[in-house]
Coordinates of C-alpha atoms in Angstrom, one line a residue:
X1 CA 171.2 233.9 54.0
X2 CA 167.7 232.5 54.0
X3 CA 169.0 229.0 53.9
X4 CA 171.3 229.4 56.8
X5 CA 168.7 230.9 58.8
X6 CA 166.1 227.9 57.8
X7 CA 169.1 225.8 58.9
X8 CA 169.6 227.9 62.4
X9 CA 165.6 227.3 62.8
X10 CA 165.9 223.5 62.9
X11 CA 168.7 223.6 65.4
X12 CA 167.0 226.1 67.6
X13 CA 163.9 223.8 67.6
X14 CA 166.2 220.6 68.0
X15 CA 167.8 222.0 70.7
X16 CA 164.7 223.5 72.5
X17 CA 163.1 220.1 72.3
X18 CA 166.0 218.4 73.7
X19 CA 166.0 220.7 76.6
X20 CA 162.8 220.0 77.0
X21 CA 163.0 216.2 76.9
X22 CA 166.4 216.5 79.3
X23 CA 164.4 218.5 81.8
X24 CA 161.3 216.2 81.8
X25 CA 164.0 213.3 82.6
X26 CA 165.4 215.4 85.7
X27 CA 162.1 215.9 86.6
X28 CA 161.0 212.0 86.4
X29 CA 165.0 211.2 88.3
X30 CA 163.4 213.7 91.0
X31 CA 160.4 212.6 91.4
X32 CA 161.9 209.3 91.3
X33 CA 164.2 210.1 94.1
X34 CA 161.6 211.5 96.3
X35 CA 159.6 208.2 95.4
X36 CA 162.4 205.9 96.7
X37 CA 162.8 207.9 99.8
X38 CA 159.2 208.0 101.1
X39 CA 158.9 204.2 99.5
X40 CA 161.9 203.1 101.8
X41 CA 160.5 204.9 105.2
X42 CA 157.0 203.4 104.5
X43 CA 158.8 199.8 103.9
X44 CA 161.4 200.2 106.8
X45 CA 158.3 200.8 109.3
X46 CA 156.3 198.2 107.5
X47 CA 159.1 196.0 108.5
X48 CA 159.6 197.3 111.8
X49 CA 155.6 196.4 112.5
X50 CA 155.7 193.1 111.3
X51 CA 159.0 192.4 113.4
X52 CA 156.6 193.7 115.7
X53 CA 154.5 191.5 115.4
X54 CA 156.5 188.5 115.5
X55 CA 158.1 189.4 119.0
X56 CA 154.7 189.8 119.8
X57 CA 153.4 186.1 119.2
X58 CA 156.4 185.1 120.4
X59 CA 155.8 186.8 123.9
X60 CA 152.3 185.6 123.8
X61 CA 154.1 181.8 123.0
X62 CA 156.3 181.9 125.8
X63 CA 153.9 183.2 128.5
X64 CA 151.5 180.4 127.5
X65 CA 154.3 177.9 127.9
X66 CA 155.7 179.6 130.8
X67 CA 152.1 178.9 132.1
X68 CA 151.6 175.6 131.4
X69 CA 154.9 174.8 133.4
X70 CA 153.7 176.4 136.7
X71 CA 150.5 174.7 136.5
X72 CA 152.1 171.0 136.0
X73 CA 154.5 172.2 138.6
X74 CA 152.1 172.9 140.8
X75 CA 150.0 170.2 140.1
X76 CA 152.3 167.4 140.7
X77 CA 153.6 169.5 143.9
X78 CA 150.1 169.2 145.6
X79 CA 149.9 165.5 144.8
X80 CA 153.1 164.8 146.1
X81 CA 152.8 167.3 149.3
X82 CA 149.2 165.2 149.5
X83 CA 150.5 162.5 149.8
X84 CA 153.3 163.5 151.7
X85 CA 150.9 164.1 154.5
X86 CA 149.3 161.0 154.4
X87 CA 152.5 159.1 154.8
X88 CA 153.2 161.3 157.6
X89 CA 150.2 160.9 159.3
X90 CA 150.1 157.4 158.2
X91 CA 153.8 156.7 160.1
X92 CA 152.6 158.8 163.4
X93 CA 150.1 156.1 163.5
X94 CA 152.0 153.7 163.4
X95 CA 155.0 154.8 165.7
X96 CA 152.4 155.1 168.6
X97 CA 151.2 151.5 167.8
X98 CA 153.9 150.2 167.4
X99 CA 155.1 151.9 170.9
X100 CA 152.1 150.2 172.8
X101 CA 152.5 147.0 171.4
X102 CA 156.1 147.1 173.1
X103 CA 154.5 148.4 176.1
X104 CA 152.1 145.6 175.9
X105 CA 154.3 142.8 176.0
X106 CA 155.5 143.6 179.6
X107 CA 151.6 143.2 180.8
X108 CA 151.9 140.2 183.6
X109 CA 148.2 139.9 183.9
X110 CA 146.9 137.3 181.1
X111 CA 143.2 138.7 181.2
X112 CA 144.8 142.3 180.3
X113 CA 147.4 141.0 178.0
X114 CA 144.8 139.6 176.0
X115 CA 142.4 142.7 176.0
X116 CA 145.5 145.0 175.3
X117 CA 146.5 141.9 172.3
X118 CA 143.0 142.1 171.0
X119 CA 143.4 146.2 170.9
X120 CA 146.1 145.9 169.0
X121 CA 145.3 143.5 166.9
X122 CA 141.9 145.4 166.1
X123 CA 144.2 148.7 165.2
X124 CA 146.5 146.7 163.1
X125 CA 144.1 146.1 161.0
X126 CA 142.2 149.6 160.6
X127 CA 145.8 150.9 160.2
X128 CA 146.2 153.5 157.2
X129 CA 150.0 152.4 157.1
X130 CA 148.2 149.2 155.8
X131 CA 146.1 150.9 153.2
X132 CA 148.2 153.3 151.7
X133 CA 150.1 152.9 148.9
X134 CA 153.5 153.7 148.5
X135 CA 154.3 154.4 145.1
X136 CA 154.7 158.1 144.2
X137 CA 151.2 159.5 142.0
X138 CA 153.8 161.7 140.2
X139 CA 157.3 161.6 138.9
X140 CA 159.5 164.0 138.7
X141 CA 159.9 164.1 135.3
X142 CA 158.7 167.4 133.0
X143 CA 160.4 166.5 129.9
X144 CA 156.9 166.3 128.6
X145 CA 156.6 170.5 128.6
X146 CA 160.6 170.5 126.9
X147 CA 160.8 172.2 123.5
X148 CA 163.0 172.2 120.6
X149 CA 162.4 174.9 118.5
X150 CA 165.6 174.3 116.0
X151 CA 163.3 173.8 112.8
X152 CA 161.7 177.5 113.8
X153 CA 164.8 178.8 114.2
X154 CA 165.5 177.9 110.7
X155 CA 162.2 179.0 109.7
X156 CA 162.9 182.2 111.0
X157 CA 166.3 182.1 109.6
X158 CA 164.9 181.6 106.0
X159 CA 162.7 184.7 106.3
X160 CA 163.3 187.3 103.2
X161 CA 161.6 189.5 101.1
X162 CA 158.4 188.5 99.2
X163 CA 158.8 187.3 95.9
X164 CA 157.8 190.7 93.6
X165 CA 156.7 189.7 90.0
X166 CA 158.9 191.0 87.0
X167 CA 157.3 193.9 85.1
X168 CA 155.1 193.4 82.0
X169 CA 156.6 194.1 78.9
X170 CA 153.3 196.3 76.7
X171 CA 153.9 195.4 73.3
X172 CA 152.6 198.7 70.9
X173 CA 152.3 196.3 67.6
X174 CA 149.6 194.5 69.3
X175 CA 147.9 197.4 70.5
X176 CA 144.5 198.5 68.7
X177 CA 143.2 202.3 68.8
X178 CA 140.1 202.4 67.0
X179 CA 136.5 203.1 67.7
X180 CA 137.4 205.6 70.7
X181 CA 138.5 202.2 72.1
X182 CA 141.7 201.3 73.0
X183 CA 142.9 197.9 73.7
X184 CA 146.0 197.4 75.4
X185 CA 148.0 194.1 75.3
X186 CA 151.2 193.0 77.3
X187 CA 152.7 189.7 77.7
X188 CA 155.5 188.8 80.9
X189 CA 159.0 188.1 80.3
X190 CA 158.6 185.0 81.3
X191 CA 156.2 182.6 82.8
X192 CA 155.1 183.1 86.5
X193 CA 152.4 180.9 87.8
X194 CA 152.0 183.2 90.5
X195 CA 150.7 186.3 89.0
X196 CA 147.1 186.9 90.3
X197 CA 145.9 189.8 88.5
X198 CA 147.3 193.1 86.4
X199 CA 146.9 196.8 87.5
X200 CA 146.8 198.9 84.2
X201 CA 147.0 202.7 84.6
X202 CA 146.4 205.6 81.6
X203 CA 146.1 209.3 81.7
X204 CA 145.6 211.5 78.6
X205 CA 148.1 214.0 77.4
X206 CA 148.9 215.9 74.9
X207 CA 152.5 215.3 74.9
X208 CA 154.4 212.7 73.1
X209 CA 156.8 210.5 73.8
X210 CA 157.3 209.6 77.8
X211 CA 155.0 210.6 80.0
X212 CA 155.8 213.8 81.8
X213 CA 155.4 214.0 86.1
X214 CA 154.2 217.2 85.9
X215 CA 151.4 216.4 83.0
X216 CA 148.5 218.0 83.9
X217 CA 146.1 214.7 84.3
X218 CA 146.5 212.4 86.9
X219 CA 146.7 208.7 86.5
X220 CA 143.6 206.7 86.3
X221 CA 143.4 202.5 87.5
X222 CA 141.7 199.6 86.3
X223 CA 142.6 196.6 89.0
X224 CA 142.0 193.2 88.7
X225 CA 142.6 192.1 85.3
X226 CA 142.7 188.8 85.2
X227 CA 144.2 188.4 81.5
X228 CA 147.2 190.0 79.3
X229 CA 145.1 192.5 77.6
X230 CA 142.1 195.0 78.2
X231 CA 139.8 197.3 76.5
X232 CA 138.5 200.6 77.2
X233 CA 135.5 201.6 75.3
X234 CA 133.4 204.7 75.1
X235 CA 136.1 207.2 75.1
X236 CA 136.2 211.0 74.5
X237 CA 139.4 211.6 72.5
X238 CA 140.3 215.0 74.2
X239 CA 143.9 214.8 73.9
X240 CA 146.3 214.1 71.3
X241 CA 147.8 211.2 73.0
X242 CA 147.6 208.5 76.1
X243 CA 149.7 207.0 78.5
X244 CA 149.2 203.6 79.5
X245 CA 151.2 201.1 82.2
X246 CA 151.0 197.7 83.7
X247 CA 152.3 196.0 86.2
X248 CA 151.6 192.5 87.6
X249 CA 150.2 191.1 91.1
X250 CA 150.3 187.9 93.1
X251 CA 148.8 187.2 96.5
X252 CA 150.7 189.6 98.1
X253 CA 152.4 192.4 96.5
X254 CA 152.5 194.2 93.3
X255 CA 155.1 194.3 90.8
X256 CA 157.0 197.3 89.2
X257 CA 155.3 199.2 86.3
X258 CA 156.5 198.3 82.5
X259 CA 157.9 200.9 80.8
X260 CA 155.3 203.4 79.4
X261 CA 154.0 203.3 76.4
X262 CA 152.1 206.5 74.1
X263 CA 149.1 205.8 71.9
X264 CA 147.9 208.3 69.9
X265 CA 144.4 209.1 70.4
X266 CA 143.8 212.2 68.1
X267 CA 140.0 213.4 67.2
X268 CA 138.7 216.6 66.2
X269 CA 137.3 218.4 69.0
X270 CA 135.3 221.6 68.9
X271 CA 132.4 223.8 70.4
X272 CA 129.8 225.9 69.2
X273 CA 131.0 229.2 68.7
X274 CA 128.8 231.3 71.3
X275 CA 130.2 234.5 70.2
X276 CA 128.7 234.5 67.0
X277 CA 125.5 232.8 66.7
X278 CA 122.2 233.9 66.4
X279 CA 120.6 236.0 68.8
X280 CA 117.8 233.8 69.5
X281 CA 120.0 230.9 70.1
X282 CA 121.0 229.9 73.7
X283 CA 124.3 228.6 73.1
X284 CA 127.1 226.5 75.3
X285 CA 130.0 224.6 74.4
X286 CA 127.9 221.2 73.1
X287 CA 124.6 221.7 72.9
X288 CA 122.1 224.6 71.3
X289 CA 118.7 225.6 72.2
X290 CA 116.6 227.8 70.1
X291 CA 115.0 230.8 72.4
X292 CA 112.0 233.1 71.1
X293 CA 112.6 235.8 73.0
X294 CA 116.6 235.8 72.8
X295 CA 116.6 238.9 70.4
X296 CA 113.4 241.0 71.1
X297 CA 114.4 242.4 74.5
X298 CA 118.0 243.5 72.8
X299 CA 116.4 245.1 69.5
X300 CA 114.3 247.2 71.4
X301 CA 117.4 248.3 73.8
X302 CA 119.7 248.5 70.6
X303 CA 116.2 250.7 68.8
X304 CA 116.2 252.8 71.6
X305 CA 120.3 253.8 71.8
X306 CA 120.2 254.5 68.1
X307 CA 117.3 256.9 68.7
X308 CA 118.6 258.8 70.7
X309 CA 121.9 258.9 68.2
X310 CA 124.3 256.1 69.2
X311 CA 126.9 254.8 66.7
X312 CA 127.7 251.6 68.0
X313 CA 124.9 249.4 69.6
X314 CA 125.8 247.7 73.3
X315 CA 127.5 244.3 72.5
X316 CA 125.9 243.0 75.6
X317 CA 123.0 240.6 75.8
X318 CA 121.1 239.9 78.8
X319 CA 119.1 237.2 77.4
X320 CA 121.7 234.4 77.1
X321 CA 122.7 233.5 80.3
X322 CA 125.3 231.1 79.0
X323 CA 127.5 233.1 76.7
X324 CA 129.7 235.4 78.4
X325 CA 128.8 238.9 77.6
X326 CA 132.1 240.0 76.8
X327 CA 133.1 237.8 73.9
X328 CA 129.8 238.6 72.3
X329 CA 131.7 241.5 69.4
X330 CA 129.8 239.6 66.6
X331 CA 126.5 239.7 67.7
X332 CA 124.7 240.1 64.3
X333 CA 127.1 237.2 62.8
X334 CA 123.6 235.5 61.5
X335 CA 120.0 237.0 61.5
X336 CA 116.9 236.8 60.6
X337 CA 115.9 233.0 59.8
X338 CA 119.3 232.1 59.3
X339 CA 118.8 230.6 63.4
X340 CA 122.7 229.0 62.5
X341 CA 125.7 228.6 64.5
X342 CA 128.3 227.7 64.0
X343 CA 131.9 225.3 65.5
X344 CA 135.1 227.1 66.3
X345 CA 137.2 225.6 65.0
X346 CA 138.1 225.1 61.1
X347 CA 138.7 222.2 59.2
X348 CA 141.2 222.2 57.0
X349 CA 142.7 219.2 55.9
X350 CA 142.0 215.3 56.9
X351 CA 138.9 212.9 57.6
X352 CA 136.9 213.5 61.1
X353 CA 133.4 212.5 62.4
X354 CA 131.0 213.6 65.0
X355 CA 127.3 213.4 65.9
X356 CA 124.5 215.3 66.6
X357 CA 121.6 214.6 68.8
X358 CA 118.0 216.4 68.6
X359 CA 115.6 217.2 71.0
X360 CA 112.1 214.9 70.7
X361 CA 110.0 218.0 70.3
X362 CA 112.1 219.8 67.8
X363 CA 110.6 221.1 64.6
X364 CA 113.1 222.0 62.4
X365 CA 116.9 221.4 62.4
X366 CA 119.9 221.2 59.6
X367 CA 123.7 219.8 60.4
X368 CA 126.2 220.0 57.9
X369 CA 129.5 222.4 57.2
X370 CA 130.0 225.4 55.6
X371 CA 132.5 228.1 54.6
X372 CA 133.6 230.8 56.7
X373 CA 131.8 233.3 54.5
X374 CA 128.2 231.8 54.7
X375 CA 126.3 235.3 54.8
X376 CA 124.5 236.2 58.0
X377 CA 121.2 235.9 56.2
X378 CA 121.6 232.6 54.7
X379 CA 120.1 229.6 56.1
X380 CA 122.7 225.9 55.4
X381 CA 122.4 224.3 52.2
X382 CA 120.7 227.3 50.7
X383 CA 123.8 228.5 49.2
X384 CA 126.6 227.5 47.3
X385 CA 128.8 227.7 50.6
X386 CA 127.4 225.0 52.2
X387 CA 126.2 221.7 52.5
X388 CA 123.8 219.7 55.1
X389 CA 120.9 216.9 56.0
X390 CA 117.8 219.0 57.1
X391 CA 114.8 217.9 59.2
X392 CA 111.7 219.7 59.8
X393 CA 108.4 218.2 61.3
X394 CA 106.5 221.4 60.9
X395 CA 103.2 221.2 59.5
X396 CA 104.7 218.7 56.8
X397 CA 107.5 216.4 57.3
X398 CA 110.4 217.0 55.3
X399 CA 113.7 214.8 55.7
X400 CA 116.2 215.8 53.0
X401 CA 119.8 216.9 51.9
X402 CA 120.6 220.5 50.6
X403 CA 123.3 222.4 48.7
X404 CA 123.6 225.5 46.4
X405 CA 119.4 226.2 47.2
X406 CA 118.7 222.7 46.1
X407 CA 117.1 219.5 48.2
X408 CA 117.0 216.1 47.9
X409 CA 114.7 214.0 49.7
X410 CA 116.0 211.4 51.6
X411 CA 114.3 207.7 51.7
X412 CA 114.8 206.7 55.5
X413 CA 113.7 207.2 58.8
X414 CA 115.3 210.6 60.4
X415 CA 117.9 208.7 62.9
X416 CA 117.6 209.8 66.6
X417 CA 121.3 210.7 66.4
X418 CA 123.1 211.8 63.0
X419 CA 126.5 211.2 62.4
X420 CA 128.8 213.5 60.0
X421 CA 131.8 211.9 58.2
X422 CA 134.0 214.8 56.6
X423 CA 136.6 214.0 54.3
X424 CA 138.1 217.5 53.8
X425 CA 140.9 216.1 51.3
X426 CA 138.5 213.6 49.3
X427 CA 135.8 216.2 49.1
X428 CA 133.4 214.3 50.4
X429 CA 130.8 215.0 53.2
X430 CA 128.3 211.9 54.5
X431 CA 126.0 211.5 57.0
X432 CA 125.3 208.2 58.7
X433 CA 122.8 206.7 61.4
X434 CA 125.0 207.1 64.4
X435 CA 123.5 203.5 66.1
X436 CA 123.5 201.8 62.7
X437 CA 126.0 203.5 60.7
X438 CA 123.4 203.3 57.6
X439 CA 124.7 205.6 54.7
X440 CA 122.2 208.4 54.6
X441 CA 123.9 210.8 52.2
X442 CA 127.1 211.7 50.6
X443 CA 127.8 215.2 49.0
X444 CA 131.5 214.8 46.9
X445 CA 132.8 218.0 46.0
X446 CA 135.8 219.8 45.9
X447 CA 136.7 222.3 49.4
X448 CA 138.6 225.4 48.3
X449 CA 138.2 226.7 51.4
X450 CA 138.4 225.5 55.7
X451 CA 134.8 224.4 56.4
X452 CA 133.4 224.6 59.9
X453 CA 130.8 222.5 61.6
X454 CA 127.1 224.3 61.0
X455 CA 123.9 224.3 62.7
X456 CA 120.6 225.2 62.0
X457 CA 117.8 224.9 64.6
X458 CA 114.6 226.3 65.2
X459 CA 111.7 225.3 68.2
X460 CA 113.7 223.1 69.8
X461 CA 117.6 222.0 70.5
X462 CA 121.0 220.3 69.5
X463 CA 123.0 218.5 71.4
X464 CA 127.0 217.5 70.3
X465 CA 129.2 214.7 70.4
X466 CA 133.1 215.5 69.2
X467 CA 136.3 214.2 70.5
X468 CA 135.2 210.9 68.4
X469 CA 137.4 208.9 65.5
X470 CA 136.0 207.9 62.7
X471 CA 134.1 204.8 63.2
X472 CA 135.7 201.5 61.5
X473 CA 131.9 200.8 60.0
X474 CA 131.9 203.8 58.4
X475 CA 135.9 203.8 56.8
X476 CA 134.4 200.5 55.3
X477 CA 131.9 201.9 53.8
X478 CA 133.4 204.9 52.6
X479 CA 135.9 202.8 51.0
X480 CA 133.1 201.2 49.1
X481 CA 131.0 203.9 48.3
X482 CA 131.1 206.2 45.7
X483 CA 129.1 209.3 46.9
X484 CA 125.5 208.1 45.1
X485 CA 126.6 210.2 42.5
X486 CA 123.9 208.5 40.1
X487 CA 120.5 209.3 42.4
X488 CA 122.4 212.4 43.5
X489 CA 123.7 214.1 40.3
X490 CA 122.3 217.5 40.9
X491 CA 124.1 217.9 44.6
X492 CA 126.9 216.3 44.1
X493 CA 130.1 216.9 42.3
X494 CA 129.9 220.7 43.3
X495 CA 133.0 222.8 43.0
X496 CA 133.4 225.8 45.0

């Protein structure tokens, strides 16, 4: 019976996850669908403007031509009717002349023949019949302003769509995750001499497999790549996974996307628990301040209610702006100088790093882990539930590493940022330089128990850094170090 319904289990989740990935393919062929129909009504009136366009120069062509044949028309017309007029005037001239020199000839008288002869000839020669020349200034012809425009026309008749590069094909084998970097690489399916540039999109998820349209993040773009791969660095791993895309561009369009691919980006990622910390601790989701007067105003209040014979103190604290009120059941969690608090979420299995930054003026301060059952007196490292690296610059300067009540001093400079390597399966916890990734100190134990992230402060503040993977400097080291169990015998090799 218990094996059948084991068996029943598996299918139920088998088949809920296929309708689960069927349904995110309806909604990609949806979205999809929409996409082509708004796509093809953006590209039929892009198409419709540059047709546009085209009529338009065209227009603007032919009225310039058109132009240019009314003037030479009407240029060659006014020399022609110019000299058209001359000719006329010319031949008037003439005809009358020409009708006195007739006249002239019947003159009996000799003296008047020869005066009228003399007139004559005089006129002859002043003639403009004489001077003008009889050869037109202009032909006829306009073949100069005839066009041909068969090679346009097959210009025209070669137009088509532009040439649209292929997609890139991302190849996952040569893709690096590492570092809270990831370097994408992707190669064409073949050559194209045209490509100017790649567009790579990503998005975080927490889904696997194909990305989902209705994920939660939108997609985020890096243009202009000029070569087949690219690195992004200085990344918050927030989500268990990324999406990532490319597609290639020449001069004038952009090719389709390549198909998907899902890189997993998993980091441990937690806050400070600010619903059970200490009361004078102001408290948000990375960073921790230590406040004098977080606790006074609230003992008095909480003095006064059980005075006057109230079982159950007020869970409410007016004094910590930044923690909601109502969250606050374990307000007493830690007390007295144990000024701790403590991550919300456990650690139970696996190797994770993060790093913690303190304030220039702080005075005293302890990062480590410990078990969920560290008492609400007890200060990290003083017990034999937890384990940490503690700095305090009060009066004397102290820079060590403590378990079980017991402290070893540390040799180095404090770091300005300390980084925390947990290797909850190998039992070991180190802390490192964050900038250098020098060793500082390595507990190895055995964990019997989930560990949280601790922290101690007092007179000053903490700031957080999670979402991080374990840096490649410090998996080479840990892969050559043994703990320093010989200068740190009485720490180490603790179990609990």
């Amino acid at each position: 019976m218990d094996s059948q319904k084991e068996a029943l289990q598996r299918i139920i989740s088998t088949l809920a996850n296929k309708n689960d990935e069927i349904q995110n393919f309806i909604d990609t062929l949806n979205h999809t669908l929409k996409g082509v129909q708004e796509n093809s009504s953006n590209i039929l009136s892009e198409l419709d403007e540059e047709f546009d366009s085209l009529y338009s120069i065209l227009d603007d062509v032919k009225e310039s031509m058109v132009s240019s044949i009314k003037q030479e028309q009407t240029r060659k017309s006014q020399e022609l009717q110019s000299q058209l007029s001359q000719c006329n005037n010319a031949l008037e001239n003439s005809e009358e002349l020409l009708e006195f020199a007739t006249r002239s000839l019947d003159i009996k008288e000799p003296e008047e023949f020869s005066k009228a002869a003399r007139q004559i000839k005089d006129r002859v020669t002043m003639a403009s019949a004489f001077r003008l020349s009889l050869k037109p200034k202009v032909s006829d012809n306009m073949t100069h302003l005839m066009v041909d425009f068969s090679q346009e026309r097959q210009i025209l008749q070669t137009l088509k769509f532009l040439p649209v590069p292929k997609a890139p094909e991302i190849d996952p084998v040569e893709c690096l995750v590492a570092d809270n970097s990831v370097t994408v690489a992707w190669r064409m399916p073949e050559e194209d001499n045209k490509i100017d540039h790649f567009v790579m999109e990503y998005r975080k998820t927490n889904f696997d497999g194909l990305p989902r349209v209705k994920d939660e993040r939108c997609w985020e773009t890096i243009d202009n790549i000029k070569g087949s791969e690219y690195t992004l660095s200085g990344l918050k791993f927030d989500s268990k996974y990324m999406n990532f895309r490319v597609r290639a561009c020449n001069k004038a369009v952009a090719g389709e996307y390549s198909d998907p691919v899902t890189l997993e980006t998993r980091a441990l990622n937690f806050s400070l628990d600010n619903s059970s910390s200490h009361l004078n601790l102001k408290v948000e989701d990375s960073c921790v301040e230590w406040d004098p007067t977080g606790g006074k105003g609230q003992e008095s209040k909480v003095k006064g209610k059980e005075n006057k014979g109230s079982g159950t103190p007020s869970p409410k604290r007016t004094s910590v702006g930044s923690r909601p009120p109502a969250v606050r059941g374990s307000r007493d969690r830690f007390t007295g100088e144990s000024y701790t608090v403590l991550g919300d979420t456990a650690i139970e299995s696996g190797q994770h790093y993060w790093e913690v930054k303190a304030q220039k003026d702080c005075k005293s301060y302890s990062v480590g882990v410990a078990y969920k059952t560290l008492g609400k007196f007890d200060q990290l490292g003083k017990t034999n539930t937890s384990w940490c690296i503690h700095v305090n610059s009060w009066l004397q300067s102290t820079f060590a590493a403590k378990h079980n009540n017991k402290a070893k001093a540390l040799d180095a400079p404090v770091p300005e940022k300390i980084g925390v390597f947990c290797d909850f399966d190998g039992g070991q916890l180190s802390f490192y330089d964050a900038h250098s990734k020098q060793l500082l100190y390595s507990f190895k134990t055995k964990f019997t128990q989930p560990v949280l992230p601790g922290f101690m402060v007092w007179c000053g503040g903490l700031s957080l850094s999670t979402g991080m993977q374990v840096p490649s400097a410090v998996r080479t080291l840990q892969r050559s170090e043994n703990g320093m169990t010989g200068s740190a015998s009485s720490l180490n090799n603790v179990t609990q």
